[in-house]
Short mmCIF file of C-alpha atoms and ligand atoms in Angstrom, two decimals:
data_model
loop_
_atom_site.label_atom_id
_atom_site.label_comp_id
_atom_site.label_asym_id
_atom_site.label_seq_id
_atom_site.Cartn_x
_atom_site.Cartn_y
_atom_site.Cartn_z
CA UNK A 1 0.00 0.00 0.00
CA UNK A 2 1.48 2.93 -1.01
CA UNK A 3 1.49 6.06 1.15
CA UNK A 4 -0.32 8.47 -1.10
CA UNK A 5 -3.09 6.12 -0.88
CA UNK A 6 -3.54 6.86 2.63
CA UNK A 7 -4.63 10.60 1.97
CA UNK A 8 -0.76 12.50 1.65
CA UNK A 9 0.06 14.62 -0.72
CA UNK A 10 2.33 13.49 -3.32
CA UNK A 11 5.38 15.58 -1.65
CA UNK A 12 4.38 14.00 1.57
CA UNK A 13 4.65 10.48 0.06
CA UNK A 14 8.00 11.41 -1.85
CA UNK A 15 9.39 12.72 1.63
CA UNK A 16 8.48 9.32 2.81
CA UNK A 17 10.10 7.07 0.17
CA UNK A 18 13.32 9.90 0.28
CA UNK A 19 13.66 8.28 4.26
CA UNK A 20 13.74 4.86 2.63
CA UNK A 21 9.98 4.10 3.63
CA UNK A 22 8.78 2.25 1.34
CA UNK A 23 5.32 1.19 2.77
CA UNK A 24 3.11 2.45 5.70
CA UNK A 25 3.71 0.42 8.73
CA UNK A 26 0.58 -0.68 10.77
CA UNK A 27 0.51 2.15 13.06
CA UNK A 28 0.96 4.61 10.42
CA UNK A 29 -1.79 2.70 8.06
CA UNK A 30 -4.52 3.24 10.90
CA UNK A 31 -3.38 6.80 12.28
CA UNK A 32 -2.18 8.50 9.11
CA UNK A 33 -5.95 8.82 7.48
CA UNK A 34 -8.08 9.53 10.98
CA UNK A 35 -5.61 12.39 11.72
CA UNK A 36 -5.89 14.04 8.51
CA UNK A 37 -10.17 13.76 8.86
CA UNK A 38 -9.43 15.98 11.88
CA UNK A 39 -10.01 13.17 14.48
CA UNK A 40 -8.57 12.47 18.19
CA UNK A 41 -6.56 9.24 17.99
CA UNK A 42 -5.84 6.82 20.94
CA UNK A 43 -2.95 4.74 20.13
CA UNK A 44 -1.27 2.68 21.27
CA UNK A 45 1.76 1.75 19.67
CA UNK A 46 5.81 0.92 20.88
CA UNK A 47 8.88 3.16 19.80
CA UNK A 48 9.97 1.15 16.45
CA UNK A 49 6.23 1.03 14.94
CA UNK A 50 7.08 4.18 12.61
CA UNK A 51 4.85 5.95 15.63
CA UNK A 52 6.25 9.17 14.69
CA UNK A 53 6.21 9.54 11.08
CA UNK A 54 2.53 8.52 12.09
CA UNK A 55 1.61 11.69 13.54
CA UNK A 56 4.56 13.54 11.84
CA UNK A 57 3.25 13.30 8.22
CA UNK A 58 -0.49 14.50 8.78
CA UNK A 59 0.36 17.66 10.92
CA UNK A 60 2.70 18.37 7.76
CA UNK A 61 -0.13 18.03 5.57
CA UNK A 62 -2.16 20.12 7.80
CA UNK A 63 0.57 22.49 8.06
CA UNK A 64 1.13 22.64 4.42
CA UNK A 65 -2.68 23.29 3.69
CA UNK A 66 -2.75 26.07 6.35
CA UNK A 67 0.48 27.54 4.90
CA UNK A 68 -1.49 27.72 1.32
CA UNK A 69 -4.60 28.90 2.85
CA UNK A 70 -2.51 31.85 4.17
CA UNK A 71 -1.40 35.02 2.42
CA UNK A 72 2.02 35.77 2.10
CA UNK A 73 3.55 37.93 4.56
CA UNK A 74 0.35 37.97 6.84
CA UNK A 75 1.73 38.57 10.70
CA UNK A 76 4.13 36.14 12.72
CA UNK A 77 4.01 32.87 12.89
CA UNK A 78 1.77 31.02 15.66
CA UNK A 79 2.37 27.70 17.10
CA UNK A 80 -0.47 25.85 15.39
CA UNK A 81 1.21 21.88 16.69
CA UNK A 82 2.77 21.61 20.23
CA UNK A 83 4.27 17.61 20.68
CA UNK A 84 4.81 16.95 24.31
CA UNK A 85 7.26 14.55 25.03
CA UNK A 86 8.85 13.11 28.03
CA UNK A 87 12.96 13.10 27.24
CA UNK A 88 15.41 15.50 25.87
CA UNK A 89 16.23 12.49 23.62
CA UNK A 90 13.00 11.99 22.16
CA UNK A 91 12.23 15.85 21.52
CA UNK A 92 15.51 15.81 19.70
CA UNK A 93 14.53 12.78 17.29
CA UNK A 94 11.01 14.31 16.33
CA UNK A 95 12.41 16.97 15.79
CA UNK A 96 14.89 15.45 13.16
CA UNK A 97 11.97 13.57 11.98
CA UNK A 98 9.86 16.37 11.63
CA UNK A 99 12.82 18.41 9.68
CA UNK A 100 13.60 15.71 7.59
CA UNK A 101 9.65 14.89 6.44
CA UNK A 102 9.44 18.47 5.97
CA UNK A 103 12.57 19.62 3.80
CA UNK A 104 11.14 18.77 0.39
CA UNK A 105 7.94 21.09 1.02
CA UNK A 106 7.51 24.29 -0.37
CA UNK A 107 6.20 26.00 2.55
CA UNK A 108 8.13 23.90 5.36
CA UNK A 109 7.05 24.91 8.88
CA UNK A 110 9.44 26.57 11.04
CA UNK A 111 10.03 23.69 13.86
CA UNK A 112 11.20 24.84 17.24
CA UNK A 113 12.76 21.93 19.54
CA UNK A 114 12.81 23.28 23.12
CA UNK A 115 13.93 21.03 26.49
CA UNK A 116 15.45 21.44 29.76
CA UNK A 117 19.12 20.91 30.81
CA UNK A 118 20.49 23.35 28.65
CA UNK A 119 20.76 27.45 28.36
CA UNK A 120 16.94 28.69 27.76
CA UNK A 121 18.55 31.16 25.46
CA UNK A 122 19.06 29.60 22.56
CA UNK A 123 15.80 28.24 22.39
CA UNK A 124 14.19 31.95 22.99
CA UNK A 125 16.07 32.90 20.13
CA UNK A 126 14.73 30.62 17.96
CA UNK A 127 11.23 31.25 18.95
CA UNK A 128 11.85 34.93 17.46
CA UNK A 129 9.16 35.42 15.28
CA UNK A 130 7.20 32.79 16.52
CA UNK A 131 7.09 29.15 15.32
CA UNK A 132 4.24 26.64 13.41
CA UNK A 133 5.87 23.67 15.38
CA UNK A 134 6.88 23.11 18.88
CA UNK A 135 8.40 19.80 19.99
CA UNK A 136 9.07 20.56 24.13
CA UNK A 137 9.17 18.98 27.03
CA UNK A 138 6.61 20.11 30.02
CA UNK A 139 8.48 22.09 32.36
CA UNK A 140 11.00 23.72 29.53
CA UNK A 141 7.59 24.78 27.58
CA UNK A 142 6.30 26.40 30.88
CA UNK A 143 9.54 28.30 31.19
CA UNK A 144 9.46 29.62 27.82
CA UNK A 145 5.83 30.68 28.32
CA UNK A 146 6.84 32.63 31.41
CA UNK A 147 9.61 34.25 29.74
CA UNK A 148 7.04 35.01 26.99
CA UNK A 149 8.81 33.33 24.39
CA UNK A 150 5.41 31.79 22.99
CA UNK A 151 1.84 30.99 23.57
CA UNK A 152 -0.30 28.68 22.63
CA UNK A 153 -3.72 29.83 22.42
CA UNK A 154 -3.58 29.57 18.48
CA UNK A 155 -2.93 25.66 18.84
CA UNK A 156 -5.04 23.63 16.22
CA UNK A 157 -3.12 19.99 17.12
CA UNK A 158 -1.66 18.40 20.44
CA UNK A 159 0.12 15.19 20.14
CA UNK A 160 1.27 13.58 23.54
CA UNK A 161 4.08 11.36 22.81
CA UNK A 162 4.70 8.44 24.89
CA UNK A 163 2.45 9.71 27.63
CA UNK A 164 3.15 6.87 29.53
CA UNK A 165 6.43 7.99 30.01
CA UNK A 166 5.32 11.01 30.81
CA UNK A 167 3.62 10.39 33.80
CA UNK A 168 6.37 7.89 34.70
CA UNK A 169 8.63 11.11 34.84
CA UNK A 170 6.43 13.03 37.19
CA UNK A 171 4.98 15.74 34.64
CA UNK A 172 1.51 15.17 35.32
CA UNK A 173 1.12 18.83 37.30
CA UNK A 174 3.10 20.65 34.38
CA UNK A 175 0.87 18.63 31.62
CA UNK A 176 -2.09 20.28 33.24
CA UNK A 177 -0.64 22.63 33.34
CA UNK A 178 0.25 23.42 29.60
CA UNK A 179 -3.51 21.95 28.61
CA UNK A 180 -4.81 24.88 30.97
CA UNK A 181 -3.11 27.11 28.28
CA UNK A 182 -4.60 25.33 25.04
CA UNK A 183 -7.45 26.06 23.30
CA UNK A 184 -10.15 24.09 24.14
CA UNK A 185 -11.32 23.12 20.80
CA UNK A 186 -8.37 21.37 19.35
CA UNK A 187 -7.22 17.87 17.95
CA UNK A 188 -5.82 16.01 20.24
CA UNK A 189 -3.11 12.87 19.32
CA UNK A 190 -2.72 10.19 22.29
CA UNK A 191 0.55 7.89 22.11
CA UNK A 192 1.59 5.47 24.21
CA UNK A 193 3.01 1.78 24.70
CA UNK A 194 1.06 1.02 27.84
CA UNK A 195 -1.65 1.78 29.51
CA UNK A 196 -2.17 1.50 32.95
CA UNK A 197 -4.72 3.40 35.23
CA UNK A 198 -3.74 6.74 35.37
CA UNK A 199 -2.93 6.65 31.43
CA UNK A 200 -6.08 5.59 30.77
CA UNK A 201 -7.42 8.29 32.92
CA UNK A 202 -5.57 10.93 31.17
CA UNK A 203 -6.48 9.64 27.56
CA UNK A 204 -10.10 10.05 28.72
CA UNK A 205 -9.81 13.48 30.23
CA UNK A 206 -7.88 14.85 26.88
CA UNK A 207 -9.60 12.87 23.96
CA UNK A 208 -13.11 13.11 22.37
CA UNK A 209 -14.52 10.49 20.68
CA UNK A 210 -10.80 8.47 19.58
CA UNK A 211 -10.43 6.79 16.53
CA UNK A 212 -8.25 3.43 18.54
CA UNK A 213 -4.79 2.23 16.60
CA UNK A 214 -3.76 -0.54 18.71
CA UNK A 215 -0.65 -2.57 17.49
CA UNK A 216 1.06 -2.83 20.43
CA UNK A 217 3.08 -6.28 19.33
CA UNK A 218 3.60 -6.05 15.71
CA UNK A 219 4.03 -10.14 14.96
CA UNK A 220 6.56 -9.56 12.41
CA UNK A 221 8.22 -6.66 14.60
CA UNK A 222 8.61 -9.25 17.27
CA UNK A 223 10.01 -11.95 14.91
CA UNK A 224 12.49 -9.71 13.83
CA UNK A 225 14.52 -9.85 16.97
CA UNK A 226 16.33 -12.96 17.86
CA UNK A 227 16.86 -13.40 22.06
CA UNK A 228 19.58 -15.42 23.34
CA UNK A 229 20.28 -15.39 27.14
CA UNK A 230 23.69 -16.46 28.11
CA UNK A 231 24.73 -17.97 31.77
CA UNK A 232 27.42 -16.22 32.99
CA UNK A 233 29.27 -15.24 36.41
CA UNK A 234 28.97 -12.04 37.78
CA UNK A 235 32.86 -11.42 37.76
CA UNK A 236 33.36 -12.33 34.18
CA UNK A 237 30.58 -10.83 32.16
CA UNK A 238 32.71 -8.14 30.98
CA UNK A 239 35.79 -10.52 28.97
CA UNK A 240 32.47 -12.26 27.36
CA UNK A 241 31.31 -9.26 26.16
CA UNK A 242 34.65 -8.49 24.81
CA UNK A 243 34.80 -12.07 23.78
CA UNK A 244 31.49 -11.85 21.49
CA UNK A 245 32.43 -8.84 20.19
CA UNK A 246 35.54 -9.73 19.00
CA UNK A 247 34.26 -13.26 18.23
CA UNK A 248 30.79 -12.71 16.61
CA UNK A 249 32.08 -9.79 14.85
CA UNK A 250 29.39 -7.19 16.27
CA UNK A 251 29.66 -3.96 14.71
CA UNK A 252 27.49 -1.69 16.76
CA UNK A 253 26.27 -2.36 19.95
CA UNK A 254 24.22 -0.85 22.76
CA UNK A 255 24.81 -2.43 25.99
CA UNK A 256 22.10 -1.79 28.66
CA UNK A 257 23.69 -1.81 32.50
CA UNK A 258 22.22 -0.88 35.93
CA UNK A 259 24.35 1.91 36.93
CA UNK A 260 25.88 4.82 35.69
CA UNK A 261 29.26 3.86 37.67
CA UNK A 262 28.74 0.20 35.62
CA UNK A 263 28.26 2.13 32.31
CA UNK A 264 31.85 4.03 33.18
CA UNK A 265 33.67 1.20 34.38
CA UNK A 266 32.65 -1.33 31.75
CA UNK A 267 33.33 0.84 29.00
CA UNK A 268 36.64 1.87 30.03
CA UNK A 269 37.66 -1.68 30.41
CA UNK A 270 36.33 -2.54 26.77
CA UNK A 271 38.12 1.01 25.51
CA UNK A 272 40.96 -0.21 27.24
CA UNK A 273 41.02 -3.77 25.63
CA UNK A 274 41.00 -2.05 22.00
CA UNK A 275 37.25 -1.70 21.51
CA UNK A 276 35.90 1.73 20.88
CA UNK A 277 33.50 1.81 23.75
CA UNK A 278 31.74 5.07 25.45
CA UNK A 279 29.81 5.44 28.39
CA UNK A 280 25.80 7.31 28.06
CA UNK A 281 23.75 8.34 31.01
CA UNK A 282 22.22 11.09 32.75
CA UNK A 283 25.13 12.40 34.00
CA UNK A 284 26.62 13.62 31.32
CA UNK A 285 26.06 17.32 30.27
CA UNK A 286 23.35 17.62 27.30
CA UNK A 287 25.59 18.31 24.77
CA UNK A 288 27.90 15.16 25.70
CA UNK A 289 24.88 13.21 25.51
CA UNK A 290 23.95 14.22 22.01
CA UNK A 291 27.06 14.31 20.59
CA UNK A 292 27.39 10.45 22.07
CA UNK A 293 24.37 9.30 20.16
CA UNK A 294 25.29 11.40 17.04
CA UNK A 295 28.93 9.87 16.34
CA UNK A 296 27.27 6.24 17.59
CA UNK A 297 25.06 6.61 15.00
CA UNK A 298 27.45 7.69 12.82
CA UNK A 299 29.27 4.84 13.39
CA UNK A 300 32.00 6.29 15.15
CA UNK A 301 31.66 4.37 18.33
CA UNK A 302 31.37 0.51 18.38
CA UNK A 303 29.34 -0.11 21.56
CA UNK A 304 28.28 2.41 23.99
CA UNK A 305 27.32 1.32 27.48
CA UNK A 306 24.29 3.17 29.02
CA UNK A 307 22.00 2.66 31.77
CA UNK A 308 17.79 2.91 30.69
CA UNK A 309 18.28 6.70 29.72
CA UNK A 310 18.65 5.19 26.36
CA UNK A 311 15.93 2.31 26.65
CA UNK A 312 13.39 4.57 25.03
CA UNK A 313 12.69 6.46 22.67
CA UNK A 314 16.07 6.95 21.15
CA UNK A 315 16.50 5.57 17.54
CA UNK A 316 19.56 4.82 16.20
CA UNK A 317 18.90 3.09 12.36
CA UNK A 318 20.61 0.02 11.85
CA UNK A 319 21.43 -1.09 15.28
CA UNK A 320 22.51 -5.14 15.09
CA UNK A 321 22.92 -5.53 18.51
CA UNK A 322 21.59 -4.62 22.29
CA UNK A 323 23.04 -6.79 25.26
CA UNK A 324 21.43 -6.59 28.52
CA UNK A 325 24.78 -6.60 30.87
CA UNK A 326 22.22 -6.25 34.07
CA UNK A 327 18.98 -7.41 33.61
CA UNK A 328 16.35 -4.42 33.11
CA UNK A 329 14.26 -4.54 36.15
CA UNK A 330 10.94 -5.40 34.63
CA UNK A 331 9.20 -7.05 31.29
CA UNK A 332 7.73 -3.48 30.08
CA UNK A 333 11.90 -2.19 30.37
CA UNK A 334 12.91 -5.57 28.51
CA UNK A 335 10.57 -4.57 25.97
CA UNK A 336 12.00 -0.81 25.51
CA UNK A 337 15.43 -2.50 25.66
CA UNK A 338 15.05 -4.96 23.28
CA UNK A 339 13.16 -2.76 20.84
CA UNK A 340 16.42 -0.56 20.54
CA UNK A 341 17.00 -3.56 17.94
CA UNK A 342 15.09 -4.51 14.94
CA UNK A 343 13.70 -0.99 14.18
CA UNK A 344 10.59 -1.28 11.62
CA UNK A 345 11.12 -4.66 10.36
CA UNK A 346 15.16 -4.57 10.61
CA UNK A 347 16.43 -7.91 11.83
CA UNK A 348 18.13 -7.55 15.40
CA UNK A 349 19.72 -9.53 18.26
CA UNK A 350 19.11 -9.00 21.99
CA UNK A 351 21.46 -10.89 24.07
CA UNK A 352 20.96 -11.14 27.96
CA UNK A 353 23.84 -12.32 30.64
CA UNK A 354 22.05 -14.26 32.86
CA UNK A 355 24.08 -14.50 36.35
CA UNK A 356 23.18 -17.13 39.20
CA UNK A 357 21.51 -14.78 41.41
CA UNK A 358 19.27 -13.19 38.30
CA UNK A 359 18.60 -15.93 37.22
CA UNK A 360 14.94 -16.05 38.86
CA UNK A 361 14.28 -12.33 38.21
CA UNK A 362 14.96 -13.56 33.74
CA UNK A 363 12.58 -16.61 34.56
CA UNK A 364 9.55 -13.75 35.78
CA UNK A 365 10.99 -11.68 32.84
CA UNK A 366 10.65 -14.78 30.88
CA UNK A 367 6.88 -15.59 32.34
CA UNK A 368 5.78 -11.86 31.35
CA UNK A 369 7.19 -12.03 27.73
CA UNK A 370 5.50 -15.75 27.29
CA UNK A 371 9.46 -16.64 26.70
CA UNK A 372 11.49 -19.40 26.94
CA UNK A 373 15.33 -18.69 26.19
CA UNK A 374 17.72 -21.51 26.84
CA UNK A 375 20.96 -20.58 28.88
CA UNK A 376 23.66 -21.13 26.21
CA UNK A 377 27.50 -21.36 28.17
CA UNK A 378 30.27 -20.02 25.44
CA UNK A 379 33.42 -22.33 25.86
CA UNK A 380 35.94 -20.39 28.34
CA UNK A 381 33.01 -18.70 30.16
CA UNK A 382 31.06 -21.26 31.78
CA UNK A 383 29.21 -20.53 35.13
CA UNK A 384 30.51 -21.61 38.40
CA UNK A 385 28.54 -19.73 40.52
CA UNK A 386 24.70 -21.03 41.59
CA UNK A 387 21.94 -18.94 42.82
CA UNK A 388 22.71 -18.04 46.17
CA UNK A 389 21.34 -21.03 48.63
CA UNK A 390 18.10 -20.59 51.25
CA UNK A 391 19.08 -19.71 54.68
CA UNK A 392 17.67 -23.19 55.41
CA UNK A 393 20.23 -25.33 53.72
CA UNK A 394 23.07 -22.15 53.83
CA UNK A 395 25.23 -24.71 56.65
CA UNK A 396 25.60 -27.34 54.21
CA UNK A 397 27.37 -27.80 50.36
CA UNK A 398 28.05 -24.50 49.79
CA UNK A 399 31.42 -25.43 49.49
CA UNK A 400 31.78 -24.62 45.96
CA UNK A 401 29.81 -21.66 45.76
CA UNK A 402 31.75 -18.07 45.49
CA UNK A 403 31.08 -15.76 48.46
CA UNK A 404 29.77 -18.37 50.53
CA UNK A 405 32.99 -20.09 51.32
CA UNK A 406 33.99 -19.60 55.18
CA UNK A 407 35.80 -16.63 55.36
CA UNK A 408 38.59 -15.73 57.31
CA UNK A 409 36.36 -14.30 60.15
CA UNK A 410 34.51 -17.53 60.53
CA UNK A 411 37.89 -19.43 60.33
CA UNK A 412 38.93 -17.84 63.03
CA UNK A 413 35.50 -17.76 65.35
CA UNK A 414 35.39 -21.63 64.79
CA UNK A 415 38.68 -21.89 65.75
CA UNK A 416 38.02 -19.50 69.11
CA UNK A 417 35.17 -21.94 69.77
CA UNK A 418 37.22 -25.13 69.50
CA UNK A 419 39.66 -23.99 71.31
CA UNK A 420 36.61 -23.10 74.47
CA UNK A 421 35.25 -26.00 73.52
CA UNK A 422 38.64 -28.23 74.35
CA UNK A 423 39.96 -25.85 77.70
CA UNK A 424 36.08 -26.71 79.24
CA UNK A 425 36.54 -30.10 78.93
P1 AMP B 501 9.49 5.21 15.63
O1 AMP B 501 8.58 4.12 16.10
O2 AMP B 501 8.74 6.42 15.19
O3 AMP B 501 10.55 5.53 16.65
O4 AMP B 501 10.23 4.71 14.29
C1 AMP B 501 11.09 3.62 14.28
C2 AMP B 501 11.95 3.55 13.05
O5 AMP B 501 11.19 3.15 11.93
C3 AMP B 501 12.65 4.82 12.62
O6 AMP B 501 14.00 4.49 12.34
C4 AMP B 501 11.96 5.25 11.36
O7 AMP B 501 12.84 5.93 10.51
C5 AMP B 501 11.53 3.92 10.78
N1 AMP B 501 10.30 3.98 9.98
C6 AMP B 501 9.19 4.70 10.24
N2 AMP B 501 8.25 4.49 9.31
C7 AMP B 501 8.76 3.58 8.45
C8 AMP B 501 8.24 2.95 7.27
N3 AMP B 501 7.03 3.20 6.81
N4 AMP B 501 9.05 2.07 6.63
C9 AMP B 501 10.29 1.81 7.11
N5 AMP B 501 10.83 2.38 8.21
C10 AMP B 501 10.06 3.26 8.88
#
């Protein structure tokens, strides 16, 4: 199905194919035609469904008919499309998306990307003269509508990008925030990959009368990503990742770890070792974070180690591999991981060290994921350790297992109590 068949304009369908897409993907097959009839949509759809070009390529048609509607010359610019979203990250990729879809108009919107963490300045600048696009986070927008750098009483579309998230992050005040500033007739766009409770609640409050998109678990999407899990040791899990880099001959990868110390440690010892590794989490400054994922993309770095700052939202094309060093701590952040890999209909691999003592936390991963990996063992790295015992049978065989081995302390208290033991007798 081609995409001009879905209602875009045949510059809209040429931007598309000029990105390499050669057919809509579900999400965008169901979305794409209810947004340009004007209608709310509720969907619910997983970073790597083509979710954004799904809302992205409608608002440009809007935009573009609005921009033809309009005389030449006729006043500044108003914000007429405000996406919320939850990370720096993702604000930065829709807006790429968004600049990318629209470069081949002839009236491209001006597109103003505006998030927190960074000087307010620059982003006031560009807002000079006002905007037709806004891509912002919730407190950053707020700011910039105290300073008076915008306002969005003229706005015709919201779109609430992974709203989920969102709420996860704690924005629910400043979303309410920003509606209380909207227009109250307005189309509203509703995307998320889950939907518990207060999600639910929120899609209610915002949305009248939804067209649904649900394709949460794209078959094929799913397919496209082979899991392995591999038993390891805790101690050693950093020479087999070395090892199966060098070995298997992985040319990017993205390995997921619990801790931003982790993410610095492990990829020094990989840089060290000869592999171009580079550490990614929060507490880097902004633009050390974006220039990461830029040369990573740009194949500049062979594996990056990160903690879940860059489970969501963040696309990099063309990424073979993700390896979960720590296990993510639930299904839905397996999920995210995971989906780092494959990206609309790519073929990826998610690996996952499995240690002893995670090994029962993977089996309720497992359970939740309706999974069943086999622990492989690569030659030279298999396990010796076992999942730590029960305190019931802790006295007994534990012989062989690391950490549990008497230590010195208990050496020496068992020797004290011999020792009473023998002078009482
Ligand atoms: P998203 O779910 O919006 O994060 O998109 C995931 C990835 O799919 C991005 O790399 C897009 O460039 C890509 N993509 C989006 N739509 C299509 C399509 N129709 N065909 C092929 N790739 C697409």
């Amino acid at each position: 199905m081609p995409f001009a068949s879905l209602g875009l304009s045949p510059a809209l369908a040429r931007a598309a194919a000029a990105l390499g897409f050669a057919s809509p993907t579900p999400v965008q097959a169901q979305a794409i035609p209810a947004i340009l009839r004007g209608a709310d949509v509720w969907a619910s759809a997983q970073t790597g469904s083509g979710k954004t070009a799904a809302f992205v390529l409608p608002l440009l048609q809007q935009h573009q008919d609005i921009a033809l509607a309009r005389a030449p010359g006729t006043g500044a610019r108003r914000v007429h499309t405000l996406v919320l979203v939850p990370t720096r990250e993702l604000a930065a990729q829709v807006g790429e998306v968004l600049r990318s879809l629209a470069q081949p108009l002839p009236q491209p919107p001006k597109v103003v990307v505006a998030f927190g963490g960074v000087s307010i300045n620059p982003q006031m600048m560009a807002l000079r003269g006002g905007a037709d696009v806004v891509v912002a986070t919730p407190g950053r927008l707020l700011d910039l509508v105290e300073h008076k750098a915008l306002k969005l009483s003229a706005v015709q579309s919201l779109v609430l990008d992974e709203a989920d998230r969102l709420l996860d992050l704690g924005f629910s005040e400043e979303l309410n925030r920003v509606l209380a500033l909207l227009p109250p007739r307005r189309q509203n766009l509703f995307f998320s990959a889950t939907f518990p409770p207060a999600v639910q609640a929120l899609a209610h409050s915002l949305l009248h009368e939804p067209v649904r998109v649900e394709v949460a678990h794209e078959p094929e999407q799913a397919l496209s990503i082979a899991q392995r899990a591999m038993a390891v040791d805790t101690g050693r899990r950093t020479q087999l990742l070395r090892h199966l880099i060098t070995q298997e001959g992985w040319e990017r990868v993205l390995v997921f770890v619990a801790t931003k110390y982790t993410a610095e440690v492990v990829a020094e010892k990989l840089y060290k070792a000869g592999i171009h590794a580079t550490p990614f989490h929060g507490d880097l400054s902004q633009g050390a974070r974006t220039q990461v994922l830029q040369e990573f993309k740009d194949a500049r770095w062979q594996v990056v180690v990160t903690t879940d700052l860059a489970a969501r939202g963040i696309d990099i094309a063309q990424l073979p591999v993700v390896v979960n060093y720590d296990l993510p701590r639930s299904a839905v952040d397996y999920v995210h991981r995971i989906g780092r890999t494959g990206r609309a209909g790519a073929s990826g691999l998610a690996v996952s060290f499995v240690t002893a003592d995670a090994e029962a936390h993977f089996r309720l991963i497992e359970k939740r994921q309706h999974l069943s990996l086999p622990r492989e063992q690569v030659a030279g790295f298999e396990p010796t350790e076992q999942a730590p015992a029960s305190p019931a049978g802790s006295a007994e065989g534990t012989g062989g297992i690391k950490g549990k081995r008497p230590s010195k302390k208990d050496k020496l208290r068992a020797a004290a109590a011999a020792a009473a033991a023998e002078s009482g007798n």
